[in-house]
Tab-separated table of C-alpha atoms in Angstrom:
chain	number	residue	atom	x	y	z
A	1402	MET	CA	-86.035	140.136	-17.054
A	1403	LYS	CA	-85.809	136.690	-15.911
A	1404	VAL	CA	-84.291	136.098	-12.413
A	1405	ALA	CA	-82.514	132.519	-11.501
A	1406	THR	CA	-82.520	132.459	-7.855
A	1407	GLU	CA	-81.782	129.097	-7.048
A	1408	PHE	CA	-80.046	125.677	-8.566
A	1409	PRO	CA	-80.127	123.760	-10.482
A	1410	LEU	CA	-81.088	125.927	-13.580
A	1411	ARG	CA	-83.747	125.554	-15.690
A	1412	THR	CA	-82.202	124.646	-19.045
A	1413	LEU	CA	-83.030	124.605	-22.667
A	1414	LEU	CA	-80.669	123.050	-25.252
A	1415	VAL	CA	-81.557	124.507	-29.143
A	1416	ASP	CA	-79.302	123.318	-32.130
A	1417	ASP	CA	-80.314	121.768	-35.047
A	1418	GLU	CA	-77.706	118.907	-34.837
A	1419	PRO	CA	-78.737	116.136	-33.077
A	1420	LEU	CA	-75.311	114.745	-32.169
A	1421	ALA	CA	-74.500	118.388	-31.099
A	1422	ILE	CA	-77.482	118.185	-28.244
A	1423	ASN	CA	-76.488	114.725	-27.546
A	1424	ARG	CA	-73.302	115.313	-26.683
A	1425	LEU	CA	-74.310	118.973	-24.812
A	1426	ARG	CA	-76.614	116.932	-22.920
A	1427	ARG	CA	-74.010	114.517	-21.963
A	1428	LEU	CA	-71.499	117.148	-20.674
A	1429	LEU	CA	-73.762	118.844	-18.783
A	1430	GLY	CA	-74.726	115.663	-16.877
A	1431	ALA	CA	-71.761	115.877	-15.150
A	1432	TYR	CA	-72.700	119.407	-13.513
A	1433	GLY	CA	-76.492	118.105	-12.719
A	1434	ASP	CA	-76.519	120.618	-9.436
A	1435	THR	CA	-76.054	123.180	-11.389
A	1436	PHE	CA	-78.483	122.325	-14.466
A	1437	GLU	CA	-81.921	120.635	-14.702
A	1438	ILE	CA	-82.144	120.189	-18.921
A	1439	VAL	CA	-86.266	120.636	-19.331
A	1440	GLY	CA	-86.540	120.448	-22.777
A	1441	GLU	CA	-85.072	120.260	-26.162
A	1442	ALA	CA	-85.693	122.447	-29.816
A	1443	GLY	CA	-84.302	121.174	-33.204
A	1444	ASN	CA	-84.367	125.418	-34.846
A	1445	GLY	CA	-85.439	128.456	-34.158
A	1446	LEU	CA	-88.787	128.385	-34.411
A	1447	GLU	CA	-89.121	125.533	-32.371
A	1448	GLY	CA	-86.870	126.982	-29.739
A	1449	LEU	CA	-88.829	129.868	-29.576
A	1450	LYS	CA	-92.011	127.804	-28.211
A	1451	ALA	CA	-90.110	126.162	-25.853
A	1452	VAL	CA	-88.769	129.125	-24.078
A	1453	GLU	CA	-92.744	130.579	-23.867
A	1454	ALA	CA	-93.946	126.886	-22.877
A	1455	LEU	CA	-90.612	126.505	-20.292
A	1456	GLU	CA	-89.304	130.007	-19.678
A	1457	PRO	CA	-86.377	128.194	-18.602
A	1458	ASP	CA	-83.443	130.101	-16.642
A	1459	LEU	CA	-80.863	129.342	-19.246
A	1460	ILE	CA	-80.432	128.696	-22.962
A	1461	PHE	CA	-77.434	126.796	-24.996
A	1462	LEU	CA	-78.173	128.019	-28.354
A	1463	ASP	CA	-76.340	127.468	-31.620
A	1464	ILE	CA	-76.707	130.183	-33.681
A	1465	GLU	CA	-77.037	128.700	-37.794
A	1466	MET	CA	-80.290	126.947	-37.818
A	1467	PRO	CA	-83.268	126.667	-40.039
A	1468	GLY	CA	-86.158	128.744	-39.883
A	1469	LEU	CA	-85.149	131.372	-37.162
A	1470	ASN	CA	-81.612	131.559	-36.611
A	1471	GLY	CA	-80.310	132.365	-32.675
A	1472	PHE	CA	-80.255	136.170	-33.045
A	1473	GLU	CA	-83.908	135.803	-34.570
A	1474	MET	CA	-85.073	133.656	-32.127
A	1475	LEU	CA	-83.939	136.146	-29.240
A	1476	ALA	CA	-85.096	138.822	-31.295
A	1477	LYS	CA	-88.673	137.475	-30.988
A	1478	LEU	CA	-88.492	136.990	-26.946
A	1479	PRO	CA	-90.393	138.324	-24.218
A	1480	TYR	CA	-87.525	138.327	-22.082
A	1481	LEU	CA	-83.943	136.783	-22.294
A	1482	PRO	CA	-83.152	134.362	-20.191
A	1483	ILE	CA	-79.129	133.723	-19.604
A	1484	VAL	CA	-77.699	132.850	-22.990
A	1485	VAL	CA	-74.849	130.572	-23.713
A	1486	PHE	CA	-73.681	130.682	-27.555
A	1487	ALA	CA	-72.930	127.052	-28.613
A	1488	THR	CA	-72.071	127.504	-32.095
A	1489	ALA	CA	-69.365	127.549	-34.885
A	1490	TYR	CA	-69.739	131.216	-35.698
A	1491	ASP	CA	-67.477	133.870	-37.126
A	1492	ASP	CA	-64.617	135.532	-35.408
A	1493	TYR	CA	-66.250	138.810	-35.667
A	1494	ALA	CA	-69.353	137.441	-33.396
A	1495	VAL	CA	-67.082	135.892	-30.828
A	1496	ARG	CA	-65.152	139.075	-30.348
A	1497	ALA	CA	-68.710	140.667	-29.655
A	1498	PHE	CA	-69.500	137.873	-27.381
A	1499	GLU	CA	-66.485	138.910	-25.203
A	1500	GLU	CA	-66.303	142.241	-25.533
A	1501	ASN	CA	-70.114	142.000	-23.681
A	1502	SER	CA	-69.741	139.541	-21.641
A	1503	ILE	CA	-71.585	137.064	-23.187
A	1504	ASP	CA	-70.456	133.476	-22.900
A	1505	TYR	CA	-69.851	131.281	-26.373
A	1506	LEU	CA	-68.711	127.738	-26.527
A	1507	LEU	CA	-67.263	126.423	-30.074
A	1508	LYS	CA	-67.795	123.540	-31.329
A	1509	PRO	CA	-67.245	121.104	-30.932
A	1510	ILE	CA	-67.496	121.721	-27.505
A	1511	GLU	CA	-64.210	120.761	-25.005
A	1512	PRO	CA	-64.999	119.636	-21.093
A	1513	GLU	CA	-62.277	122.238	-19.749
A	1514	ARG	CA	-63.885	124.876	-22.081
A	1515	LEU	CA	-67.477	124.357	-21.060
A	1516	GLU	CA	-66.234	124.072	-17.039
A	1517	LYS	CA	-65.020	127.585	-17.462
A	1518	THR	CA	-68.823	128.254	-18.428
A	1519	VAL	CA	-70.152	126.864	-15.610
A	1520	GLU	CA	-67.562	128.923	-13.191
A	1521	ARG	CA	-68.934	131.821	-14.737
A	1522	ILE	CA	-72.957	131.224	-14.578
A	1523	ARG	CA	-72.153	130.056	-10.610
A	1524	LYS	CA	-70.663	133.448	-9.953
A	1525	SER	CA	-73.315	135.238	-11.742
A	1526	HIS	CA	-76.496	133.533	-11.210
A	1527	SER	CA	-77.367	135.349	-8.094
A	1528	ALA	CA	-78.214	138.801	-9.881
A	1529	PRO	CA	-80.945	139.941	-12.091
A	1530	THR	CA	-80.140	137.710	-15.306
A	1531	GLY	CA	-77.496	140.631	-16.587
A	1532	SER	CA	-77.094	138.988	-20.656
A	1533	SER	CA	-80.602	140.914	-21.366
A	1534	PRO	CA	-78.878	144.681	-21.844
A	1535	ASP	CA	-75.100	143.415	-23.325
A	1536	LEU	CA	-77.396	140.641	-25.526
A	1537	ARG	CA	-79.288	143.411	-27.052
A	1538	HIS	CA	-76.087	145.586	-27.508
A	1539	VAL	CA	-74.710	142.476	-29.626
A	1540	LEU	CA	-77.805	141.763	-31.404
A	1541	GLU	CA	-77.840	144.951	-32.662
A	1542	LEU	CA	-73.846	145.065	-33.582
A	1543	LEU	CA	-74.530	141.937	-35.588
A	1544	LYS	CA	-77.588	143.061	-37.603
A	1545	PRO	CA	-76.370	143.563	-41.462
A	1546	LYS	CA	-76.318	147.246	-41.638
A	1547	LYS	CA	-78.703	148.613	-44.741
A	1548	GLU	CA	-76.672	148.974	-47.674
A	1549	LEU	CA	-76.347	152.541	-48.302
A	1550	HIS	CA	-75.752	153.482	-52.335
A	1551	SER	CA	-75.827	157.471	-52.460
A	1552	ILE	CA	-76.614	161.005	-50.049
A	1553	SER	CA	-79.802	163.213	-51.092
A	1554	VAL	CA	-78.422	167.091	-50.857
A	1555	LYS	CA	-81.186	169.634	-51.397
A	1556	THR	CA	-80.101	172.247	-54.310
A	1557	GLY	CA	-83.078	174.612	-54.715
A	1558	ASP	CA	-86.217	173.208	-55.591
A	1559	ARG	CA	-84.324	169.810	-56.006
A	1560	ILE	CA	-83.186	166.972	-54.504
A	1561	LEU	CA	-80.434	165.252	-56.001
A	1562	LEU	CA	-78.584	161.719	-55.149
A	1563	ILE	CA	-75.352	162.045	-55.157
A	1564	PRO	CA	-73.448	158.186	-55.560
A	1565	LEU	CA	-71.355	156.926	-52.980
A	1566	ALA	CA	-68.936	156.370	-55.767
A	1567	SER	CA	-68.994	160.046	-56.812
A	1568	ILE	CA	-67.965	161.263	-53.676
A	1569	ALA	CA	-64.598	162.251	-52.756
A	1570	TYR	CA	-64.651	163.578	-49.131
A	1571	PHE	CA	-66.836	165.338	-46.264
A	1572	GLU	CA	-65.903	168.915	-44.526
A	1573	ALA	CA	-67.378	169.946	-42.004
A	1574	GLU	CA	-66.828	174.063	-41.598
A	1575	ASP	CA	-68.308	175.455	-38.584
A	1576	LYS	CA	-71.973	174.353	-38.139
A	1577	TYR	CA	-72.489	173.347	-42.222
A	1578	VAL	CA	-71.065	170.111	-43.381
A	1579	PHE	CA	-70.143	169.913	-47.189
A	1580	LEU	CA	-70.046	167.088	-49.679
A	1581	HIS	CA	-67.136	167.294	-52.055
A	1582	THR	CA	-67.420	165.294	-55.464
A	1583	VAL	CA	-64.711	163.619	-58.088
A	1584	ASP	CA	-65.273	166.201	-60.368
A	1585	GLY	CA	-65.376	169.412	-58.199
A	1586	GLN	CA	-68.979	169.885	-57.246
A	1587	GLN	CA	-69.921	171.088	-53.732
A	1588	PHE	CA	-73.207	170.607	-52.229
A	1589	LEU	CA	-74.288	171.298	-48.387
A	1590	THR	CA	-75.848	168.209	-46.143
A	1591	ASN	CA	-78.174	167.596	-43.185
A	1592	HIS	CA	-75.600	165.150	-41.997
A	1593	THR	CA	-72.825	165.704	-39.012
A	1594	ILE	CA	-69.069	164.059	-39.817
A	1595	SER	CA	-69.969	161.531	-36.869
A	1596	THR	CA	-73.393	160.484	-38.390
A	1597	LEU	CA	-71.810	159.845	-41.498
A	1598	GLU	CA	-68.849	158.254	-40.463
A	1599	GLU	CA	-71.198	155.601	-38.878
A	1600	LYS	CA	-74.255	155.370	-41.431
A	1601	LEU	CA	-71.074	154.982	-44.460
A	1602	PRO	CA	-69.452	151.600	-45.567
A	1603	ASP	CA	-65.811	151.577	-44.633
A	1604	SER	CA	-64.362	152.901	-47.798
A	1605	PHE	CA	-65.202	156.006	-45.712
A	1606	THR	CA	-62.819	156.793	-43.333
A	1607	ARG	CA	-62.677	160.148	-40.752
A	1608	ILE	CA	-58.557	161.601	-41.274
A	1609	SER	CA	-59.709	164.362	-38.802
A	1610	ARG	CA	-62.648	165.929	-36.347
A	1611	SER	CA	-64.072	167.887	-39.631
A	1612	THR	CA	-63.313	165.192	-42.343
A	1613	LEU	CA	-64.315	162.340	-43.660
A	1614	LEU	CA	-62.991	160.839	-47.117
A	1615	ASN	CA	-63.652	158.303	-49.378
A	1616	SER	CA	-60.282	156.017	-49.578
A	1617	ARG	CA	-60.882	154.486	-52.993
A	1618	HIS	CA	-60.139	158.199	-54.432
A	1619	ILE	CA	-56.699	158.712	-52.302
A	1620	GLN	CA	-54.158	159.441	-55.042
A	1621	GLU	CA	-51.153	159.703	-52.804
A	1622	ILE	CA	-50.181	159.984	-48.868
A	1623	GLN	CA	-47.453	162.293	-48.114
A	1624	ARG	CA	-45.598	163.048	-44.257
A	1625	HIS	CA	-46.775	166.364	-42.886
A	1626	PHE	CA	-45.099	168.512	-40.523
A	1627	ASN	CA	-45.716	167.487	-36.543
A	1628	GLY	CA	-46.307	163.568	-37.254
A	1629	LYS	CA	-49.048	164.450	-39.453
A	1630	TYR	CA	-50.092	163.039	-43.022
A	1631	ALA	CA	-51.036	165.057	-46.311
A	1632	VAL	CA	-54.085	163.041	-48.544
A	1633	ILE	CA	-53.987	163.592	-51.836
A	1634	MET	CA	-57.525	162.927	-53.939
A	1635	ARG	CA	-57.859	161.753	-56.823
A	1636	ASP	CA	-60.365	164.497	-57.434
A	1637	LYS	CA	-60.837	167.284	-59.993
A	1638	LYS	CA	-58.651	169.652	-58.010
A	1639	ALA	CA	-56.023	166.996	-56.548
A	1640	THR	CA	-57.334	168.365	-53.127
A	1641	GLN	CA	-54.897	168.130	-50.019
A	1642	LEU	CA	-56.651	166.905	-46.769
A	1643	LEU	CA	-54.395	166.878	-43.448
A	1644	THR	CA	-55.289	164.145	-41.152
A	1645	GLY	CA	-56.030	165.799	-37.602
A	1646	SER	CA	-53.614	163.546	-34.568
A	1647	SER	CA	-56.487	161.700	-32.561
A	1648	PHE	CA	-57.200	159.991	-36.217
A	1649	HIS	CA	-53.909	158.958	-37.204
A	1650	ASP	CA	-54.421	155.111	-36.998
A	1651	ASN	CA	-57.776	155.041	-39.433
A	1652	LEU	CA	-55.200	156.461	-42.194
A	1653	LYS	CA	-52.513	153.987	-40.882
A	1654	SER	CA	-55.123	150.754	-40.583
A	1655	LEU	CA	-56.475	151.571	-44.025
A	1656	MET	CA	-53.393	152.127	-45.612
A	1657	GLU	CA	-51.518	149.565	-43.164
A	1658	LEU	CA	-48.398	152.042	-43.069
């Protein structure tokens, strides 16, 4: 981890748009006591080489670039400088940056917003560069998840691949988790409910500590006692599943209740 001990911070600009780099360079010129621009790069590959050669304290970094995008470039660095994203990236990424204390500037960069970034950097620069663990976490959040199409279950000497589309719900009983299909079959799995919740696509929603259902097979939702809901599944048994008090928001959000 690199530590920036004094101003001005050695600063690298990485962006594939020359106009964006020129504008940023001009805006940063008002803060000569804070930034010393030591180099520019026009894409992620050039940025990687520039970081290795120049060892900057800080990078103003675009995300969507040819060759390597900003995230891919950062993932290959031997250390992480302070990183400020200067990007027109989507709202999901922006929320992730906010939640993980990573600063960002949305294009076109406005002087007033840049001033807040400068103040933030000035306040935090004296400590060891704190962006590394947070940024690593954001990079993990933004990695595309591997697309899952089926769940493997063992039955006798065979391993079956059960398509996600045919799964109605998963239910935990004691230490075991069972997979229930739309046509009424039941299989023992080697997964926990929490692991399945993490790995399965958003169409699978957890409605209680022991139940994870496929929302595409919900037939009906009924109000139940004590503020709970009964979910009637569109499976062979028309299974009724009850929500847990800690998971009401999952169902309400899904069904816009």
